[in-house]
PDB file of C-alpha atoms in Angstrom:
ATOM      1  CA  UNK A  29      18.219   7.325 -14.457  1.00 54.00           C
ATOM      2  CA  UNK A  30      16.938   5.057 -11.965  1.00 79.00           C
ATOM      3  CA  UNK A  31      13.643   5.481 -10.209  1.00 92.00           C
ATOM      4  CA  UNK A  32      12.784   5.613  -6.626  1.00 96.00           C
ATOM      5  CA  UNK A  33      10.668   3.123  -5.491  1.00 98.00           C
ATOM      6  CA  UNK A  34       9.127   4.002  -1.830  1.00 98.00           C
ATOM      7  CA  UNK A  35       6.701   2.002   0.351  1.00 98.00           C
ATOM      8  CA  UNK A  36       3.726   3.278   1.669  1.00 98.00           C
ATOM      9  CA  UNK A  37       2.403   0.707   4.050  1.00 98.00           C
ATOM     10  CA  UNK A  38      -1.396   1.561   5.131  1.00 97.00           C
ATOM     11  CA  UNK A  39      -1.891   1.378   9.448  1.00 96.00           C
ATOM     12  CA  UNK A  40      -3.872   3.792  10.279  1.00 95.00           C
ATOM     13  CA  UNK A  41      -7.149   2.371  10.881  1.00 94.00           C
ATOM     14  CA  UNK A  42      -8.800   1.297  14.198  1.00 93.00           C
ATOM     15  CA  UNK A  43      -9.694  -2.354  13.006  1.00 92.00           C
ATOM     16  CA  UNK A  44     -13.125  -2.533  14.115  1.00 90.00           C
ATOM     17  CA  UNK A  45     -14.079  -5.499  13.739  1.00 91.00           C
ATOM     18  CA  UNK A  46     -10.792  -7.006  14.524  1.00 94.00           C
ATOM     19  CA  UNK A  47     -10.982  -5.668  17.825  1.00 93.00           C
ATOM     20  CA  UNK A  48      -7.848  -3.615  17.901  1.00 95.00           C
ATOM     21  CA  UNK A  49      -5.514  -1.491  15.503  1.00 96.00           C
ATOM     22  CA  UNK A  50      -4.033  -4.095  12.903  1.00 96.00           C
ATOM     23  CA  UNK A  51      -0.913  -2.474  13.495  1.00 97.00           C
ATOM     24  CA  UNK A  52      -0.723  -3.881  17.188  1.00 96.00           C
ATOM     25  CA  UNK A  53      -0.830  -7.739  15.799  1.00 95.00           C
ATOM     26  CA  UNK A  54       2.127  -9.418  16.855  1.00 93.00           C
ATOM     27  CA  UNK A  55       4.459  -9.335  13.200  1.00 95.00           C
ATOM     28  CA  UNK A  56       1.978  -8.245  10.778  1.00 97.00           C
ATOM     29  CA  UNK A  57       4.030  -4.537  10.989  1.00 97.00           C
ATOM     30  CA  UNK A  58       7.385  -6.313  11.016  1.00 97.00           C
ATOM     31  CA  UNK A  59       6.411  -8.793   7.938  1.00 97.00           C
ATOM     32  CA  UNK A  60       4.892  -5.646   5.455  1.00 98.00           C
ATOM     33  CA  UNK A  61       7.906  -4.048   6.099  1.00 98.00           C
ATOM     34  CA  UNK A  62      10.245  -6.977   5.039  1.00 98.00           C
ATOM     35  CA  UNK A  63       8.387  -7.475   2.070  1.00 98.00           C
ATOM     36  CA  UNK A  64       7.935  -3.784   0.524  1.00 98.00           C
ATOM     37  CA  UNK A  65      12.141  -3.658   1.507  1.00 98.00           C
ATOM     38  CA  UNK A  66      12.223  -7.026   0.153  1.00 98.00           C
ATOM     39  CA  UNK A  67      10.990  -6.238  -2.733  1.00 98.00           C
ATOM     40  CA  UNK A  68      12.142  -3.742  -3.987  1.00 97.00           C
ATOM     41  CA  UNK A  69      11.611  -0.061  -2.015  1.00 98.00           C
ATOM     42  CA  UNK A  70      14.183   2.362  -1.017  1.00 96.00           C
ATOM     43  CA  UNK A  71      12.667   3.335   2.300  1.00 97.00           C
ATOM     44  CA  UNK A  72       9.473   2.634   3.541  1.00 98.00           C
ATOM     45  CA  UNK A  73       6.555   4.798   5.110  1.00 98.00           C
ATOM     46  CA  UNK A  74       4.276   3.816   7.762  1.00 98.00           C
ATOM     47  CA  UNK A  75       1.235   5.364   7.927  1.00 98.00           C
ATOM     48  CA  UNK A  76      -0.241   5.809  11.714  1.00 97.00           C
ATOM     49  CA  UNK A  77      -3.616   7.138  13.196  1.00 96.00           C
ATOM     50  CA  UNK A  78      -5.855   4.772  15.856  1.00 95.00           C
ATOM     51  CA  UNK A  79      -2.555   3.476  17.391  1.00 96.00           C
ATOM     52  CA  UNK A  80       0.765   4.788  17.495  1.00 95.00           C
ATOM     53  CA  UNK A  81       3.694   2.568  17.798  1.00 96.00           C
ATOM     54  CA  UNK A  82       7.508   2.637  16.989  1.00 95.00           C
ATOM     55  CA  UNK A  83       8.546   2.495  13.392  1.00 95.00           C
ATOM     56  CA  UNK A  84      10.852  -0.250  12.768  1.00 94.00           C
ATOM     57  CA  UNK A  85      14.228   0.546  12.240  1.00 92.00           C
ATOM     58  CA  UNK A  86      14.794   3.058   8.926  1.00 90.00           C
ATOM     59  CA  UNK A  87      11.600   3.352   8.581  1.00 97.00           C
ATOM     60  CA  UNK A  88       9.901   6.742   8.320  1.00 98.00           C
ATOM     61  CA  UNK A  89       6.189   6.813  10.251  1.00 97.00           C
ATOM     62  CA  UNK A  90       3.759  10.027   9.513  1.00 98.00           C
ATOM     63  CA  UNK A  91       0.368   9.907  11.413  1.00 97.00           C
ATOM     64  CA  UNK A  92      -2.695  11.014   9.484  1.00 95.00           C
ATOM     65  CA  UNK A  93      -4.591  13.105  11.394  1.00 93.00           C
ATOM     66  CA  UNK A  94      -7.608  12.391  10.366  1.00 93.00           C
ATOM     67  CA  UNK A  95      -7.436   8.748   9.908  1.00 94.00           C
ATOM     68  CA  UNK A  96     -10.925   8.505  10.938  1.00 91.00           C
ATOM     69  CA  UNK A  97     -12.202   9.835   7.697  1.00 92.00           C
ATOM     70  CA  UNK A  98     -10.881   6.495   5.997  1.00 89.00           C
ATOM     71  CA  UNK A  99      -8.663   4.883   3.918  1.00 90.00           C
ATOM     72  CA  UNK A 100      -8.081   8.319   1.622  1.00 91.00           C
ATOM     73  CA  UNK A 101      -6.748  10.396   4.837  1.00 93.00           C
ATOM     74  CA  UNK A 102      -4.307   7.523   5.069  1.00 95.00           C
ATOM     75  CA  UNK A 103      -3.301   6.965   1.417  1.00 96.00           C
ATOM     76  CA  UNK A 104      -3.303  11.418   1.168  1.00 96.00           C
ATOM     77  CA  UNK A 105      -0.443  11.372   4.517  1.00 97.00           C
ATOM     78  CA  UNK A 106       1.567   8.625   2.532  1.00 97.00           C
ATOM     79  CA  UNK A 107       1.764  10.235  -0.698  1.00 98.00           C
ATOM     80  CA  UNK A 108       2.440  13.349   0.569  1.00 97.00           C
ATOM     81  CA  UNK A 109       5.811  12.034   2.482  1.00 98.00           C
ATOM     82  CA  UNK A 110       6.337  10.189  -0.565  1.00 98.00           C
ATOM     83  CA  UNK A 111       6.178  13.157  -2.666  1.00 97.00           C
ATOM     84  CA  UNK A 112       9.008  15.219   0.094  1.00 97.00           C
ATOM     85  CA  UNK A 113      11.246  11.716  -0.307  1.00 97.00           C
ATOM     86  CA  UNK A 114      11.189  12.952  -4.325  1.00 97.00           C
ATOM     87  CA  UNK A 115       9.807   9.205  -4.638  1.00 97.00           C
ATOM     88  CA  UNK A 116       8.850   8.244  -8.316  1.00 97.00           C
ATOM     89  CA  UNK A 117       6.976   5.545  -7.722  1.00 98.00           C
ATOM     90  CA  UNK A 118       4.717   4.441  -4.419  1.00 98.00           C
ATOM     91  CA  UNK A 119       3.777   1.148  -3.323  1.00 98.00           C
ATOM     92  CA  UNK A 120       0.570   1.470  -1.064  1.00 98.00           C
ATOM     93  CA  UNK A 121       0.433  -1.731   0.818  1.00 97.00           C
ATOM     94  CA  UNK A 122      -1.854  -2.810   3.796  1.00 97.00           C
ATOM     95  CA  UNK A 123      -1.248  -3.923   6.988  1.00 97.00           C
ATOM     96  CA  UNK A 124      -3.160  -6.555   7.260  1.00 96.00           C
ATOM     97  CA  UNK A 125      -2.249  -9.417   4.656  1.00 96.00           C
ATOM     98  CA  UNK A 126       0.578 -10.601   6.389  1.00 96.00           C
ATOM     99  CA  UNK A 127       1.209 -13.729   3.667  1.00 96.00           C
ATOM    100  CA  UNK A 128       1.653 -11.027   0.912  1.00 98.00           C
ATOM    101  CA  UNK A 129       5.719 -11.316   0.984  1.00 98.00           C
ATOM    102  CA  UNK A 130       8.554  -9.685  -0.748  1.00 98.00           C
ATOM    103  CA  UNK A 131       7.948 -11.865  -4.321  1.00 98.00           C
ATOM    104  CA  UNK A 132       4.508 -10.115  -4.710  1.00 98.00           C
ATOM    105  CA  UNK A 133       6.048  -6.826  -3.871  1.00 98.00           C
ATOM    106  CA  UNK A 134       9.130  -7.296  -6.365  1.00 98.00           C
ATOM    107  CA  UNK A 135       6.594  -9.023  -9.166  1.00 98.00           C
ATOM    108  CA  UNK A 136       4.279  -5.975  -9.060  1.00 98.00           C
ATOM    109  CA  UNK A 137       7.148  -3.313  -9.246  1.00 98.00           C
ATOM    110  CA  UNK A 138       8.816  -5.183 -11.839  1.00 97.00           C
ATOM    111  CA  UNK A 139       5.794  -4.503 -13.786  1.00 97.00           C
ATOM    112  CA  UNK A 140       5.107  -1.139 -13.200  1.00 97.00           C
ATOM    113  CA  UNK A 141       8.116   0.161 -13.914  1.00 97.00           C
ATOM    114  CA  UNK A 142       8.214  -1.688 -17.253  1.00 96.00           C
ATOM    115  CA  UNK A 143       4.880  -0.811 -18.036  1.00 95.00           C
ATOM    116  CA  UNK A 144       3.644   2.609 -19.921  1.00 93.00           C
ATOM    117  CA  UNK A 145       1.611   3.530 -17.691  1.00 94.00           C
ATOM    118  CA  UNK A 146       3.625   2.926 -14.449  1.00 96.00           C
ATOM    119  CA  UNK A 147       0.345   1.434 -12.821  1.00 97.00           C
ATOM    120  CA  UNK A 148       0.178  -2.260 -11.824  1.00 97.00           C
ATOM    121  CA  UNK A 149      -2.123  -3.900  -8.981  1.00 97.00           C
ATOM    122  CA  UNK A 150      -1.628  -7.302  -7.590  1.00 98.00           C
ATOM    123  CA  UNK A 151      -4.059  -9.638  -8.279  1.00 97.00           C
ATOM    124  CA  UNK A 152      -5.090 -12.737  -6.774  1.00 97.00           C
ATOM    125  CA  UNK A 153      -7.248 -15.161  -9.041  1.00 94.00           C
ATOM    126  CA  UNK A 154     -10.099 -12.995 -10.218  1.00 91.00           C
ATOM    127  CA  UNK A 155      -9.779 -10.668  -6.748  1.00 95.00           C
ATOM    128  CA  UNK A 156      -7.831  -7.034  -7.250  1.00 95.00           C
ATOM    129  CA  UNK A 157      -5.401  -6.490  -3.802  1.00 95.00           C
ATOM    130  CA  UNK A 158      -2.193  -5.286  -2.792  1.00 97.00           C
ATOM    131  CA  UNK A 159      -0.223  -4.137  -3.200  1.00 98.00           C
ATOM    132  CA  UNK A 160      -0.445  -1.274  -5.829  1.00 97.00           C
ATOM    133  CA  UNK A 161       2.256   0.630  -7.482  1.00 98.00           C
ATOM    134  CA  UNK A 162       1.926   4.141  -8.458  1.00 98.00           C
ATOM    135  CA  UNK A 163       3.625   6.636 -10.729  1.00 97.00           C
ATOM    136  CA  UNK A 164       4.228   9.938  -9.575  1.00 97.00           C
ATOM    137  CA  UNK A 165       2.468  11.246 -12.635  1.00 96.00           C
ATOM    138  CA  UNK A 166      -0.870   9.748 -11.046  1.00 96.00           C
ATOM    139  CA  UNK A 167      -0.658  10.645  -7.993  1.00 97.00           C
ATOM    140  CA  UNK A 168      -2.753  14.380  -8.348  1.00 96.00           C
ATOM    141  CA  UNK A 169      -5.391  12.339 -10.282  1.00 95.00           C
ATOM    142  CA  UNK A 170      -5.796   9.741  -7.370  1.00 95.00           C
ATOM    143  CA  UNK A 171      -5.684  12.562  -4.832  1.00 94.00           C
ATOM    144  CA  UNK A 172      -8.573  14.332  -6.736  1.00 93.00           C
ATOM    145  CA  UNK A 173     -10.874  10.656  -6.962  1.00 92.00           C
ATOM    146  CA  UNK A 174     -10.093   9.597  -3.353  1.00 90.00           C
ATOM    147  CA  UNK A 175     -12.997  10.123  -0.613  1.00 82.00           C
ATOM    148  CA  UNK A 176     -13.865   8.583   2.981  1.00 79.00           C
ATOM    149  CA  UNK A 177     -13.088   4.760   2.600  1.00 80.00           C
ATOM    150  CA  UNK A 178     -12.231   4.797  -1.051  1.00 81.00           C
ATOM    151  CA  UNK A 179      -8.425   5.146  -1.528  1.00 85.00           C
ATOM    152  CA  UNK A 180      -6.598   4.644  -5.004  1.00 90.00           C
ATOM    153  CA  UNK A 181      -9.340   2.165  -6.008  1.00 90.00           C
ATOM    154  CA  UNK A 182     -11.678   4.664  -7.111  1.00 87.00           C
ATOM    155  CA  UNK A 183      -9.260   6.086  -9.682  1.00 93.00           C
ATOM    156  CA  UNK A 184      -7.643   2.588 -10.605  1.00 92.00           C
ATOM    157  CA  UNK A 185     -11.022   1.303 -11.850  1.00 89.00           C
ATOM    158  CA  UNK A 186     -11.046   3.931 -14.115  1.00 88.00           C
ATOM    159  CA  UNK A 187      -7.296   3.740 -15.659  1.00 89.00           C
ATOM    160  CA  UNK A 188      -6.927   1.712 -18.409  1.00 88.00           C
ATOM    161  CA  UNK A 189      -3.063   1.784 -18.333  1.00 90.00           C
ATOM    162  CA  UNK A 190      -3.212  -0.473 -14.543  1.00 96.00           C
ATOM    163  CA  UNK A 191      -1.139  -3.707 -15.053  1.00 96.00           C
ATOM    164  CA  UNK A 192      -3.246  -6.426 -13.390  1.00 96.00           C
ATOM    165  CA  UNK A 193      -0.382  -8.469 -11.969  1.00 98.00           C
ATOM    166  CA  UNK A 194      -1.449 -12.278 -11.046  1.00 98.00           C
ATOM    167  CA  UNK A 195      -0.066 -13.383  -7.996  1.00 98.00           C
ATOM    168  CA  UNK A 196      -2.059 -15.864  -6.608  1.00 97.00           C
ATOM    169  CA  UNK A 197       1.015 -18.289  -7.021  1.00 97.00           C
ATOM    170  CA  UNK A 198       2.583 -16.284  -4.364  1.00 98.00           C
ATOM    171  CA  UNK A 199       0.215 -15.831  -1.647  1.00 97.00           C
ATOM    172  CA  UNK A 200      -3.494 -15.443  -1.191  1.00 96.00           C
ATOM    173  CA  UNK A 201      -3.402 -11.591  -0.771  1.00 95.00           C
ATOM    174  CA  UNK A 202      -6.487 -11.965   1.299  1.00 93.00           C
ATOM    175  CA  UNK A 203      -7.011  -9.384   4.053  1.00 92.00           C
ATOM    176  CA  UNK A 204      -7.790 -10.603   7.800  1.00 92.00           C
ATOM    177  CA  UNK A 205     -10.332  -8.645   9.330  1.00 88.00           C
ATOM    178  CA  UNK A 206     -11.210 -10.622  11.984  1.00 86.00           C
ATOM    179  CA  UNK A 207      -9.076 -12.334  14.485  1.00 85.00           C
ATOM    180  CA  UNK A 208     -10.460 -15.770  13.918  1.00 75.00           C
ATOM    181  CA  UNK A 209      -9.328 -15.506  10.136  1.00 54.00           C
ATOM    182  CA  UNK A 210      -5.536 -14.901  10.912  1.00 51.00           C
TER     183      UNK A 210
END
């Protein structure tokens, strides 16, 4: 049986101290997309809140309401369309490391889905990043340790089945948060 492999790509936030929604940068949006289809996922969702723009072409956008609660509300509106897509597996990626391409994306699934656990987080040298791959069996337990600003980390510090993934060969997985650093 084969899995199903869906992208949740995180774009919800305001981006504060980048001055504007991440999502507005001209081709971050365009290049996560390429690289979670890229690499590997059936269909891809984009996760909206501070700004609302079109959804690329077959790609499926949900707003979460209350985006302004933090990086949980966004990851909680992506797993739950992932869950009605009967996904097995998500792949929460971010917005906002536009050099992470479709090798990471691929390199990280790869290893999940061999893996026992089905968990596996890019890594970049000695820095955790995205993105992350996540079995449906985890997905109530990251749900329950998710709050305000802390998304899957919380619960992925605590796993001991997550893959650490090296892919600092690939790209430097580092997020922009300011417009200077991009």
């Amino acid at each position: 049986m084969r899995n199903r492999v869906v992208g949740v790509l995180l774009a919800a936030g305001a981006g504060r101290r980048y001055g504007k929604p991440k999502v507005l940068v001209t081709d971050w949006l365009e290049a996560a997309v390429t690289a979670l289809l890229g690499g590997g996922c059936a269909d891809v969702i984009l996760v909206l809140g501070a700004a609302q723009v079109a959804a690329p072409h077959g790609v499926t956008a949900v707003t979460a309401a209350d985006w302004q609660q933090g990086v949980s509300a966004s990851v909680r509106a992506g797993l739950a369309q992932a869950d009605r897509m009967r996904a097995d597996f998500a792949v929460l990626h971010v917005v906002d490391t536009p050099d992470v391409g479709a090798s990471v994306v691929k390199r990280v699934i790869t290893r999940a889905l061999s893996s026992r656990g089905g968990l596996a987080r890019a890594y970049f040298g000695k820095r955790p990043g995205h993105p992350v791959v996540i079995a449906r069996s985890h997905w109530p337990a990251v749900l329950a340790a998710m709050s305000g600003d802390q998304g899957a980390a919380a619960y992925l510090r605590l796993t001991p089945d997550v893959e650490v993934v090296e892919c600092g060969d690939l790209a430097t997985g580092i997020d922009i948060d300011e417009p200077s650093a991009g």
